[in-house]
């Protein structure tokens, strides 16, 4: 064993320290480009310095007052920085960087075969690529570690524990940041740059706390039992998931998604435009959840509160969406015109719009009981507490989100009168208009302005442009813009124009995002002539309150308001949605479009459902996918953490989804269809037991459509996100499909110049 000492004033270059030897750099001494072989040791004392050392399996020990600059470790080399020591720009290609109590490391780079341990020491601006950094206390669990400006990439890991602190970390490309046991992370940036399925994650558990994190596209923050997160910003494509026992507060969903599992708590969330908060049954909302214009809050089942949890839609802005599945206990306040409430448990495909209490349409009954809005269908009643909802109209539709079916002409439409055509916005009550039954006086003109950029599902309310000559020569004589639910009079019947869409002569206009529409009401429902085409007048079925000049609609318990409402039995012609009648008319319009020289676009679709599970917010992909011709069988293996976890599990079958009318517009089927399930098998890992869930199971409510018989067997469609009753101990889940939907790959080219 040989010891070489570098003393004050000496500068040594290119030394090699073989196995068993020591190189000691004393105060004032300097080495440059030393090589330390395996078993060799470089000791840097107070006042000593080492520059560009190469550790080829050897050790470098930086004592108090010592400085190491540009050290590179290969072959399992180790750099240890003790109290008062300083390591700058260390590179660990293979080996370890150990920063113990009071030691400091600046600008370290750790490669895939390296690791970095900060035990009560300090790390600044480390770059971790495919490796791990662990920030922890010393062995006595007394002094915490500290890291600032760490970048973790390429499936790396950032572990912070036992009261330690991690500030301004950036985590991307499949990497993970874990905040454990009273540790704190501040201003973390969770970026993407990686695979969506293995996107970057921020895990908070066991008393760990995150403050002011930012979650970007494909990034996620998962807060489990004992963990907490404050003031997180979740941008578009980002996810925040809070599991049972976890707490998040002050989250701002700036286009991203927050999922609150059963037993998880979310307080004072702000849901901005494009943001979505999904709260499972048993989830806890505290403080005030603010749903801004363009934001969406999905409430499943009966939510819990701490006695103060409210939901504020921030009147008078409008444009907020609340989706209700079950009967949540939270109070909704601040509702305004343009806000939307969807009862996703209630199937509703009628083209009517509900606007007052006591109405029954398609076996759906709406009542207003004190401050409680009740919706009942087929024995299922959902309730929600909405302050002052009785002063507004409201919409009830199916779960596919088609929340506001408007039935009006757009501004600029020319209405035939005995004295010639008049722009619809120029008509006033008392003016005479031409109808198929002769000249009739106008009773009322309703109008409303729609801003599609504020709607949850804008495509359902895009104006439909009927091109000049679409029905016959000069019929209409100029392009006509109407809302999708407006009915055209053709072959003696009224047909909603959405059923006649062909992407050519009858197409959604994608160039208009904001418009004002009008409707003409007569003493009796009639057939007007608009731009030379016959179309219906306004029929008041209870939605007058949706118009800017419609007045206040009262949801009275005595239901006297409904006595003045009409129904489709009062229409001037039968309203028809039967495919046997609509399809031939659609074909005729399509043939005419081709005769006009137009090539109608074809909707591209596929039959791949992308079936997967979400268990407490964790995505589970199928281990097997088997096709038996008449059925498709998918097998999902649950990880141990979910098999043996809490008794309450939030489990969902997820898939692509599409509306049949997206592919075949003449179909009056606007359900959002995911997959048709024949049965579900649950295998218990402890006793090998098997549980079969058939489609008549009472637990299949959220995300499930009604039972259909397929070859004598009950089957049910999901809407793309359907809850299933999985409990702890389940080893695997098998899903057997009876059918899949046609999943639209790209919307048809429906744009047409004005």
XYZ file of C-alpha atoms in Angstrom, residues 43-700:
658
model
C -8.715 11.742 -0.488
C -9.327 15.482 -0.829
C -8.652 17.263 2.442
C -9.632 20.778 3.514
C -8.157 23.283 1.077
C -7.231 20.596 -1.446
C -8.717 20.284 -4.937
C -9.051 17.688 -7.661
C -9.830 18.549 -11.286
C -11.072 16.102 -13.951
C -10.295 12.926 -12.053
C -11.273 9.574 -13.619
C -12.529 6.936 -11.196
C -12.102 3.608 -12.956
C -13.750 1.622 -10.202
C -11.961 3.585 -7.480
C -13.078 5.944 -4.700
C -12.967 9.713 -4.348
C -13.601 11.102 -0.857
C -14.177 14.845 -0.519
C -13.729 15.996 3.076
C -14.742 19.283 4.708
C -13.204 22.163 2.772
C -12.149 19.919 -0.119
C -13.265 20.516 -3.716
C -13.661 18.053 -6.598
C -14.386 19.480 -10.051
C -15.317 17.453 -13.138
C -14.815 13.982 -11.684
C -16.014 11.126 -13.931
C -16.823 7.696 -12.473
C -16.848 4.498 -14.553
C -16.560 0.848 -13.629
C -18.589 1.302 -10.416
C -16.511 4.227 -9.176
C -17.772 6.043 -6.071
C -17.646 9.713 -5.090
C -18.411 10.504 -1.443
C -18.865 14.123 -0.358
C -18.715 14.611 3.409
C -19.750 17.571 5.580
C -18.287 20.769 4.175
C -17.057 19.062 1.010
C -17.972 20.262 -2.487
C -18.325 18.294 -5.735
C -18.923 20.249 -8.954
C -19.966 18.806 -12.343
C -19.507 15.208 -11.277
C -20.366 12.610 -13.949
C -21.382 9.105 -12.836
C -21.516 6.817 -15.850
C -21.246 3.728 -13.688
C -21.139 3.966 -9.922
C -22.476 6.242 -7.187
C -22.382 9.794 -5.932
C -22.903 9.900 -2.143
C -23.574 13.312 -0.591
C -23.665 12.873 3.174
C -24.636 15.282 5.942
C -23.474 18.803 5.129
C -21.928 17.850 1.773
C -22.774 19.766 -1.410
C -22.977 18.635 -5.053
C -23.470 21.081 -7.941
C -24.413 20.059 -11.485
C -23.990 16.308 -11.155
C -24.850 14.124 -14.162
C -25.934 10.559 -13.384
C -26.163 8.041 -16.239
C -28.209 4.829 -16.578
C -25.702 2.741 -14.585
C -25.274 5.257 -11.809
C -27.108 6.392 -8.687
C -27.020 9.468 -6.479
C -27.701 9.477 -2.737
C -28.223 12.752 -0.892
C -28.337 11.806 2.802
C -28.755 15.034 4.767
C -26.619 16.724 2.115
C -27.378 19.242 -0.619
C -27.776 18.748 -4.368
C -28.187 21.529 -6.913
C -29.036 21.176 -10.627
C -28.414 17.449 -10.926
C -29.260 15.737 -14.234
C -30.503 12.163 -13.771
C -30.867 10.103 -16.974
C -32.173 6.576 -16.570
C -30.866 6.518 -13.004
C -32.058 7.364 -9.493
C -31.537 10.153 -7.014
C -32.537 9.513 -3.407
C -32.889 12.509 -1.090
C -33.201 11.361 2.515
C -32.122 12.008 6.098
C -28.917 10.777 7.690
C -28.888 7.398 9.415
C -30.254 8.896 12.635
C -33.287 10.325 10.784
C -32.493 13.729 12.255
C -31.137 15.933 9.463
C -33.103 16.017 6.182
C -31.641 16.167 2.699
C -32.197 18.936 0.153
C -32.268 18.973 -3.652
C -32.937 21.858 -6.017
C -33.237 22.048 -9.803
C -33.013 18.309 -10.409
C -33.881 17.066 -13.918
C -34.965 13.417 -14.111
C -35.414 11.831 -17.527
C -35.333 8.531 -19.479
C -37.221 6.371 -16.944
C -35.246 7.739 -14.025
C -36.398 8.135 -10.438
C -36.399 10.939 -7.876
C -37.088 9.662 -4.331
C -37.516 12.143 -1.493
C -38.219 10.875 2.029
C -38.300 11.565 5.769
C -38.756 15.322 5.876
C -36.350 16.055 3.031
C -37.071 18.755 0.439
C -37.028 18.739 -3.366
C -37.404 22.127 -5.088
C -37.885 22.950 -8.795
C -37.472 19.388 -10.055
C -38.279 18.564 -13.682
C -39.486 15.011 -14.317
C -40.101 13.686 -17.828
C -39.747 10.836 -20.326
C -41.220 8.054 -18.226
C -39.493 9.096 -15.015
C -40.986 9.115 -11.506
C -40.720 11.442 -8.558
C -41.704 9.899 -5.207
C -42.408 12.099 -2.197
C -42.534 9.937 0.944
C -42.917 10.197 4.703
C -43.208 13.933 5.529
C -40.979 14.954 2.618
C -41.897 18.059 0.599
C -41.633 18.781 -3.122
C -42.062 22.365 -4.254
C -42.573 23.703 -7.795
C -42.086 20.346 -9.496
C -42.556 20.376 -13.275
C -43.948 17.075 -14.541
C -43.432 17.148 -18.296
C -44.110 14.654 -21.033
C -41.551 13.823 -23.675
C -42.188 10.137 -23.059
C -44.633 7.416 -23.900
C -48.217 8.190 -22.968
C -48.706 4.820 -21.288
C -45.592 5.258 -19.188
C -45.827 9.018 -18.861
C -43.979 10.878 -16.157
C -45.483 10.607 -12.701
C -45.389 12.369 -9.376
C -46.206 9.981 -6.551
C -47.094 11.408 -3.145
C -47.534 8.940 -0.314
C -47.107 8.248 3.373
C -47.174 11.835 4.589
C -45.344 13.301 1.591
C -46.430 16.723 0.363
C -46.257 18.482 -2.995
C -46.575 22.258 -3.318
C -47.165 24.186 -6.563
C -46.415 21.370 -9.003
C -47.110 21.839 -12.715
C -48.344 18.803 -14.664
C -48.002 19.019 -18.447
C -49.176 16.849 -21.347
C -48.893 13.110 -20.541
C -47.637 13.876 -17.039
C -49.487 12.730 -13.945
C -49.602 13.289 -10.203
C -50.816 10.402 -8.048
C -51.616 11.211 -4.408
C -52.148 8.112 -2.271
C -53.023 7.535 1.377
C -51.350 10.027 3.707
C -50.056 12.181 0.872
C -51.147 15.722 0.069
C -50.764 18.154 -2.796
C -51.393 21.884 -2.777
C -51.848 24.400 -5.591
C -51.058 22.062 -8.472
C -51.567 23.319 -12.034
C -52.694 20.584 -14.445
C -52.348 21.627 -18.072
C -53.869 20.061 -21.187
C -53.172 16.323 -21.312
C -52.007 16.168 -17.692
C -53.594 14.083 -14.931
C -53.859 14.354 -11.162
C -55.216 11.301 -9.322
C -56.049 11.268 -5.609
C -56.624 7.829 -4.095
C -58.274 6.849 -0.819
C -56.680 8.735 2.064
C -54.941 11.248 -0.189
C -55.728 14.980 -0.174
C -55.351 17.639 -2.864
C -56.191 21.301 -2.409
C -56.193 24.331 -4.676
C -55.698 22.388 -7.915
C -56.137 24.481 -11.069
C -57.276 22.341 -13.993
C -56.042 24.423 -16.926
C -57.220 21.913 -19.504
C -56.087 18.843 -17.554
C -57.940 16.180 -15.562
C -58.322 15.476 -11.831
C -59.630 12.047 -10.778
C -60.852 11.686 -7.183
C -61.210 8.017 -6.232
C -63.425 6.760 -3.410
C -62.014 8.026 -0.115
C -59.844 10.629 -1.812
C -60.306 14.323 -0.997
C -60.180 17.331 -3.315
C -60.638 20.827 -1.932
C -61.091 24.224 -3.567
C -60.465 23.019 -7.117
C -60.655 25.477 -10.022
C -61.835 23.834 -13.253
C -60.912 26.180 -16.094
C -61.885 25.884 -19.775
C -61.074 22.408 -21.073
C -60.448 21.039 -17.585
C -62.299 18.034 -16.151
C -62.682 16.792 -12.589
C -64.037 13.252 -12.179
C -65.225 12.350 -8.674
C -66.049 8.705 -7.987
C -68.770 7.620 -5.586
C -67.356 8.072 -2.099
C -64.987 10.806 -3.193
C -64.831 13.835 -0.915
C -65.175 17.458 -2.021
C -64.296 20.192 0.467
C -64.323 23.953 0.241
C -65.667 25.386 -3.019
C -65.159 23.635 -6.343
C -65.264 26.349 -9.009
C -66.423 25.218 -12.455
C -65.575 27.955 -14.935
C -66.938 28.412 -18.456
C -65.809 25.458 -20.550
C -64.964 23.340 -17.491
C -66.564 19.982 -16.658
C -67.252 18.328 -13.297
C -68.277 14.639 -13.418
C -69.965 13.415 -10.233
C -70.546 9.684 -9.806
C -72.830 8.338 -7.095
C -73.203 9.863 -3.636
C -70.283 12.127 -2.856
C -69.156 12.955 0.649
C -68.453 16.437 1.990
C -67.022 17.904 5.149
C -70.166 19.967 5.600
C -68.812 22.894 3.600
C -68.198 21.403 0.163
C -70.072 23.328 -2.525
C -69.904 23.570 -6.310
C -69.932 27.069 -7.807
C -70.690 27.546 -11.520
C -69.694 31.216 -11.296
C -72.750 33.025 -12.627
C -73.329 34.927 -14.823
C -70.650 33.531 -17.147
C -72.403 30.320 -18.259
C -70.802 27.480 -20.190
C -69.984 25.240 -17.199
C -70.946 21.547 -17.295
C -71.815 19.221 -14.408
C -72.356 15.523 -15.181
C -74.380 13.683 -12.533
C -74.507 9.907 -12.088
C -76.503 9.099 -8.983
C -77.437 11.605 -6.300
C -74.439 13.617 -5.061
C -74.943 15.463 -1.795
C -73.084 18.625 -2.738
C -74.881 21.934 -3.237
C -74.533 23.535 -6.664
C -74.699 27.324 -6.702
C -74.058 30.101 -9.194
C -75.964 28.493 -12.072
C -76.594 30.732 -15.080
C -77.971 30.573 -18.593
C -75.655 28.469 -20.717
C -74.629 26.122 -17.896
C -75.434 22.460 -18.463
C -76.338 19.587 -16.155
C -76.259 16.043 -17.559
C -77.946 13.132 -15.801
C -75.847 10.309 -17.236
C -77.841 7.541 -15.523
C -80.951 8.560 -17.454
C -81.216 7.420 -21.069
C -82.840 10.156 -23.167
C -82.724 10.291 -26.957
C -85.778 12.414 -27.732
C -85.220 15.665 -29.629
C -87.251 17.576 -27.045
C -85.651 20.002 -24.585
C -87.049 20.102 -21.039
C -87.676 23.557 -19.657
C -90.032 23.233 -16.677
C -90.962 20.900 -13.850
C -93.556 18.139 -13.931
C -92.713 17.206 -17.512
C -92.654 13.587 -18.680
C -91.066 12.748 -22.035
C -89.842 9.303 -23.120
C -90.629 7.961 -19.622
C -88.388 10.615 -18.084
C -90.018 12.724 -15.352
C -88.558 15.953 -14.008
C -89.743 17.388 -10.683
C -88.606 20.293 -8.551
C -88.960 19.422 -4.861
C -87.963 22.419 -2.786
C -84.293 22.949 -3.619
C -83.916 19.441 -5.056
C -84.093 18.740 -8.787
C -85.369 15.168 -9.323
C -85.094 13.182 -12.554
C -86.744 9.745 -12.759
C -86.718 7.104 -15.501
C -87.511 3.377 -15.400
C -87.511 3.333 -11.614
C -84.183 5.154 -11.304
C -84.249 8.561 -9.589
C -81.283 10.911 -9.485
C -81.345 14.053 -7.357
C -79.198 17.153 -7.190
C -79.389 20.260 -5.025
C -79.167 23.346 -7.272
C -79.749 26.810 -5.832
C -82.304 28.858 -7.813
C -82.570 26.325 -10.632
C -86.293 27.046 -10.729
C -85.533 30.413 -12.331
C -83.913 28.794 -15.384
C -84.732 26.336 -18.100
C -82.596 23.206 -18.204
C -81.743 20.368 -20.608
C -81.985 16.624 -20.122
C -80.287 14.349 -22.663
C -78.413 11.083 -22.887
C -74.946 10.602 -21.479
C -73.229 11.214 -24.810
C -73.192 14.899 -23.916
C -75.637 16.240 -26.513
C -76.955 18.651 -23.954
C -78.712 21.413 -25.860
C -80.643 20.526 -28.996
C -81.528 23.858 -30.538
C -84.370 24.165 -33.069
C -83.963 27.488 -34.817
C -82.932 29.393 -37.949
C -79.621 31.260 -38.065
C -79.423 35.017 -38.474
C -79.846 36.114 -42.098
C -82.387 33.433 -43.043
C -84.973 34.771 -45.506
C -88.571 34.002 -44.516
C -91.276 34.161 -47.185
C -94.040 36.711 -46.508
C -96.991 37.859 -48.644
C -94.847 40.891 -49.575
C -91.679 38.955 -50.416
C -88.783 37.576 -48.396
C -87.724 39.231 -45.125
C -84.639 38.524 -42.999
C -85.777 36.595 -39.941
C -84.156 39.043 -37.505
C -86.316 41.833 -39.000
C -89.635 40.127 -38.248
C -91.726 41.282 -35.296
C -94.885 39.997 -33.652
C -97.911 40.697 -35.865
C -96.052 40.442 -39.190
C -97.607 38.069 -41.711
C -95.579 35.136 -43.054
C -96.342 32.554 -45.721
C -96.968 28.962 -44.630
C -98.247 25.898 -46.462
C -101.606 26.655 -44.830
C -101.650 30.251 -46.077
C -100.521 33.561 -44.571
C -100.297 33.536 -40.762
C -99.385 36.218 -38.190
C -96.198 35.960 -36.142
C -96.929 35.423 -32.449
C -93.364 35.640 -31.106
C -89.749 35.764 -32.317
C -87.225 34.015 -30.074
C -83.482 34.500 -30.339
C -80.330 33.287 -28.614
C -76.571 33.596 -29.150
C -74.372 30.494 -28.957
C -70.599 30.488 -28.408
C -69.376 27.011 -29.354
C -65.956 27.614 -27.801
C -67.594 27.508 -24.363
C -69.473 24.246 -24.862
C -68.418 20.792 -23.700
C -69.483 19.135 -26.972
C -69.582 21.891 -29.587
C -70.026 19.571 -32.582
C -73.542 18.680 -31.445
C -74.609 22.323 -31.830
C -72.772 23.342 -34.980
C -74.977 24.980 -37.565
C -75.981 22.813 -40.507
C -75.511 24.377 -43.933
C -78.015 23.216 -46.565
C -76.493 24.158 -49.906
C -78.314 25.834 -52.734
C -80.211 23.222 -54.766
C -79.663 20.437 -52.225
C -83.300 19.243 -52.404
C -84.222 20.300 -55.927
C -83.427 22.973 -58.479
C -83.129 26.232 -56.467
C -84.454 24.523 -53.323
C -83.192 26.183 -51.300
C -82.454 29.106 -53.583
C -79.462 30.130 -51.432
C -77.530 28.312 -48.721
C -79.604 27.906 -45.549
C -78.093 27.735 -42.050
C -80.162 26.041 -39.345
C -79.544 24.283 -36.055
C -79.190 20.458 -36.091
C -82.535 19.678 -34.452
C -84.546 21.917 -36.759
C -86.891 19.829 -38.867
C -87.258 20.054 -42.630
C -90.640 19.347 -44.238
C -90.102 16.740 -46.953
C -92.403 14.076 -48.421
C -95.186 15.110 -46.045
C -93.205 14.624 -42.825
C -90.833 16.585 -40.595
C -87.279 15.213 -40.343
C -84.587 16.700 -38.066
C -81.868 17.963 -40.392
C -79.166 16.097 -38.417
C -80.558 12.858 -39.908
C -79.918 14.180 -43.430
C -76.246 15.121 -42.998
C -74.124 13.893 -45.908
C -71.001 16.033 -45.648
C -71.707 17.688 -48.986
C -74.988 19.460 -49.656
C -76.127 19.001 -46.037
C -73.141 19.499 -43.749
C -72.082 20.945 -40.432
C -70.422 24.311 -40.941
C -67.096 24.212 -39.120
C -66.244 27.813 -39.961
C -68.772 29.335 -37.545
C -68.033 29.170 -33.807
C -70.407 31.896 -32.656
C -73.869 32.605 -34.028
C -77.275 34.019 -33.201
C -80.328 31.978 -34.121
C -84.003 32.863 -34.314
C -87.292 31.048 -34.294
C -90.707 32.130 -35.484
C -93.718 31.120 -33.399
C -97.208 31.167 -34.901
C -100.545 30.681 -33.160
C -100.348 27.070 -34.322
C -97.326 25.091 -35.429
C -96.825 25.562 -39.162
C -94.554 25.018 -42.144
C -92.596 28.130 -43.140
C -90.615 28.759 -46.316
C -87.006 29.668 -45.495
C -84.642 30.498 -48.375
C -87.109 28.631 -50.570
C -87.099 25.433 -48.455
C -90.007 24.254 -46.313
C -89.179 24.023 -42.603
C -91.048 24.042 -39.320
C -91.968 27.015 -37.157
C -91.325 27.062 -33.398
C -93.196 24.549 -31.231
C -93.062 25.420 -27.516
C -92.456 22.105 -25.741
C -91.110 23.816 -22.651
C -87.811 25.355 -23.741
C -88.855 28.964 -24.298
C -86.755 29.967 -21.279
C -83.570 29.127 -23.206
C -84.082 32.136 -25.457
C -82.659 35.518 -24.502
C -86.146 37.022 -24.639
C -88.056 33.983 -23.398
C -88.732 35.160 -19.854
C -88.332 33.140 -16.663
C -89.503 29.532 -16.577
C -90.826 28.413 -13.164
C -90.537 24.796 -12.023
C -93.675 24.965 -9.887
C -94.805 22.069 -7.718
C -98.366 22.449 -9.025
C -97.046 22.084 -12.598
C -99.491 24.688 -13.960
C -96.778 25.978 -16.287
C -96.936 22.773 -18.305
C -100.573 23.322 -19.198
C -99.463 25.908 -21.768
C -96.888 23.679 -23.429
C -97.416 21.887 -26.704
C -96.224 18.445 -27.725
C -95.365 16.850 -31.047
C -98.983 15.719 -31.249
C -99.726 19.402 -31.971
C -97.234 19.593 -34.845
C -98.223 20.610 -38.369
C -96.889 17.294 -39.710
C -95.626 14.040 -38.188
C -92.104 14.144 -36.776
C -90.305 11.132 -38.263
C -86.989 9.542 -37.251
C -87.747 6.012 -38.492
C -84.836 4.739 -40.588
C -87.232 3.066 -43.047
C -88.535 6.523 -44.009
C -85.433 8.644 -43.469
C -82.873 6.456 -45.287
C -84.525 6.668 -48.753
C -84.707 10.461 -48.435
C -81.050 10.571 -47.364
C -80.110 8.405 -50.363
C -82.039 10.695 -52.682
C -80.213 13.778 -51.405
C -76.881 11.954 -51.706
C -77.595 11.028 -55.331
C -78.535 14.621 -56.089
C -75.289 15.811 -54.506
C -73.345 13.487 -56.794
C -75.327 14.775 -59.772
C -74.209 18.279 -58.792
C -70.612 17.109 -59.116
C -69.873 16.648 -55.403
C -67.950 13.711 -53.967
C -69.392 12.958 -50.565
C -66.780 12.258 -47.894
C -66.617 8.845 -46.311
C -66.237 8.582 -42.580
C -63.111 6.601 -41.729
C -63.602 4.162 -38.879
C -62.038 1.051 -37.391
C -63.167 -1.805 -35.186
C -60.315 -1.727 -32.647
C -61.809 -0.732 -29.252
C -58.520 -0.115 -27.367
C -60.068 -1.900 -24.396
C -58.370 -1.385 -21.022
C -59.205 -1.026 -17.344
C -58.702 1.838 -14.922
C -58.305 0.652 -11.319
C -58.109 3.502 -8.797
C -56.803 5.687 -11.585
C -54.139 3.185 -12.737
C -54.365 2.011 -16.357
C -54.285 -1.791 -16.839
C -53.719 -3.118 -20.372
C -54.892 -6.613 -21.414
C -52.467 -9.480 -20.861
C -54.373 -11.464 -23.490
C -56.819 -10.567 -26.248
C -58.461 -13.536 -27.958
C -60.903 -13.471 -30.866
C -63.352 -16.365 -31.113
C -65.207 -14.968 -34.110
C -68.507 -14.508 -32.283
C -66.949 -13.073 -29.142
C -63.816 -11.260 -28.037
C -62.154 -12.205 -24.741
C -59.800 -9.858 -22.900
C -57.816 -10.916 -19.817
C -56.452 -8.329 -17.378
C -54.027 -9.212 -14.577
C -54.199 -6.885 -11.582
C -50.931 -5.875 -9.854
C -50.321 -6.961 -6.266
C -50.776 -3.412 -4.987
C -54.380 -3.511 -6.174
C -55.092 -7.113 -5.221
C -54.273 -6.537 -1.566
C -55.181 -2.868 -1.228
C -58.184 -1.117 0.267
C -61.542 -2.875 0.165
C -63.018 -0.085 -1.955
C -61.800 -0.137 -5.549
C -62.870 2.257 -8.289
C -62.789 0.074 -11.411
C -63.885 1.022 -14.910
C -63.896 -0.573 -18.350
C -62.501 2.001 -20.765
C -62.493 1.946 -24.559
C -62.890 4.087 -27.590
C -66.454 5.208 -28.193
C -68.475 6.513 -31.076
C -72.030 7.445 -31.940
C -73.766 5.275 -34.578
C -75.041 8.454 -36.209
C -71.418 9.549 -36.752
C -71.061 6.779 -39.337
C -74.676 6.445 -40.493
C -76.311 9.851 -40.000
C -79.791 8.617 -40.936
C -79.851 6.584 -37.707
C -81.587 8.257 -34.781
C -79.116 6.711 -32.371
C -77.051 9.319 -30.596
C -75.827 7.056 -27.840
C -72.102 7.080 -27.256
C -71.231 3.398 -27.655
C -68.032 1.857 -26.385
C -68.177 -1.946 -26.393
C -71.032 -4.435 -26.021
C -70.265 -6.700 -23.065
C -71.625 -10.219 -22.752
C -70.162 -11.050 -19.333
C -67.378 -10.232 -16.868
C -65.387 -12.812 -14.892
C -63.563 -11.964 -11.653
C -60.941 -14.415 -10.333
C -59.876 -14.290 -6.665
C -56.136 -14.794 -6.160
C -56.479 -16.112 -2.601
C -58.912 -19.019 -2.960
C -59.171 -19.335 -6.725
C -62.836 -18.414 -6.583
C -64.727 -17.204 -9.644
C -67.427 -14.538 -9.742
C -69.482 -14.092 -12.894
C -71.093 -10.718 -13.520
C -73.848 -10.968 -16.084
C -75.438 -7.986 -17.726
C -78.503 -8.089 -15.483
C -76.411 -7.279 -12.402
C -77.911 -4.346 -10.469
C -74.433 -2.889 -9.893
C -74.007 -2.101 -13.579
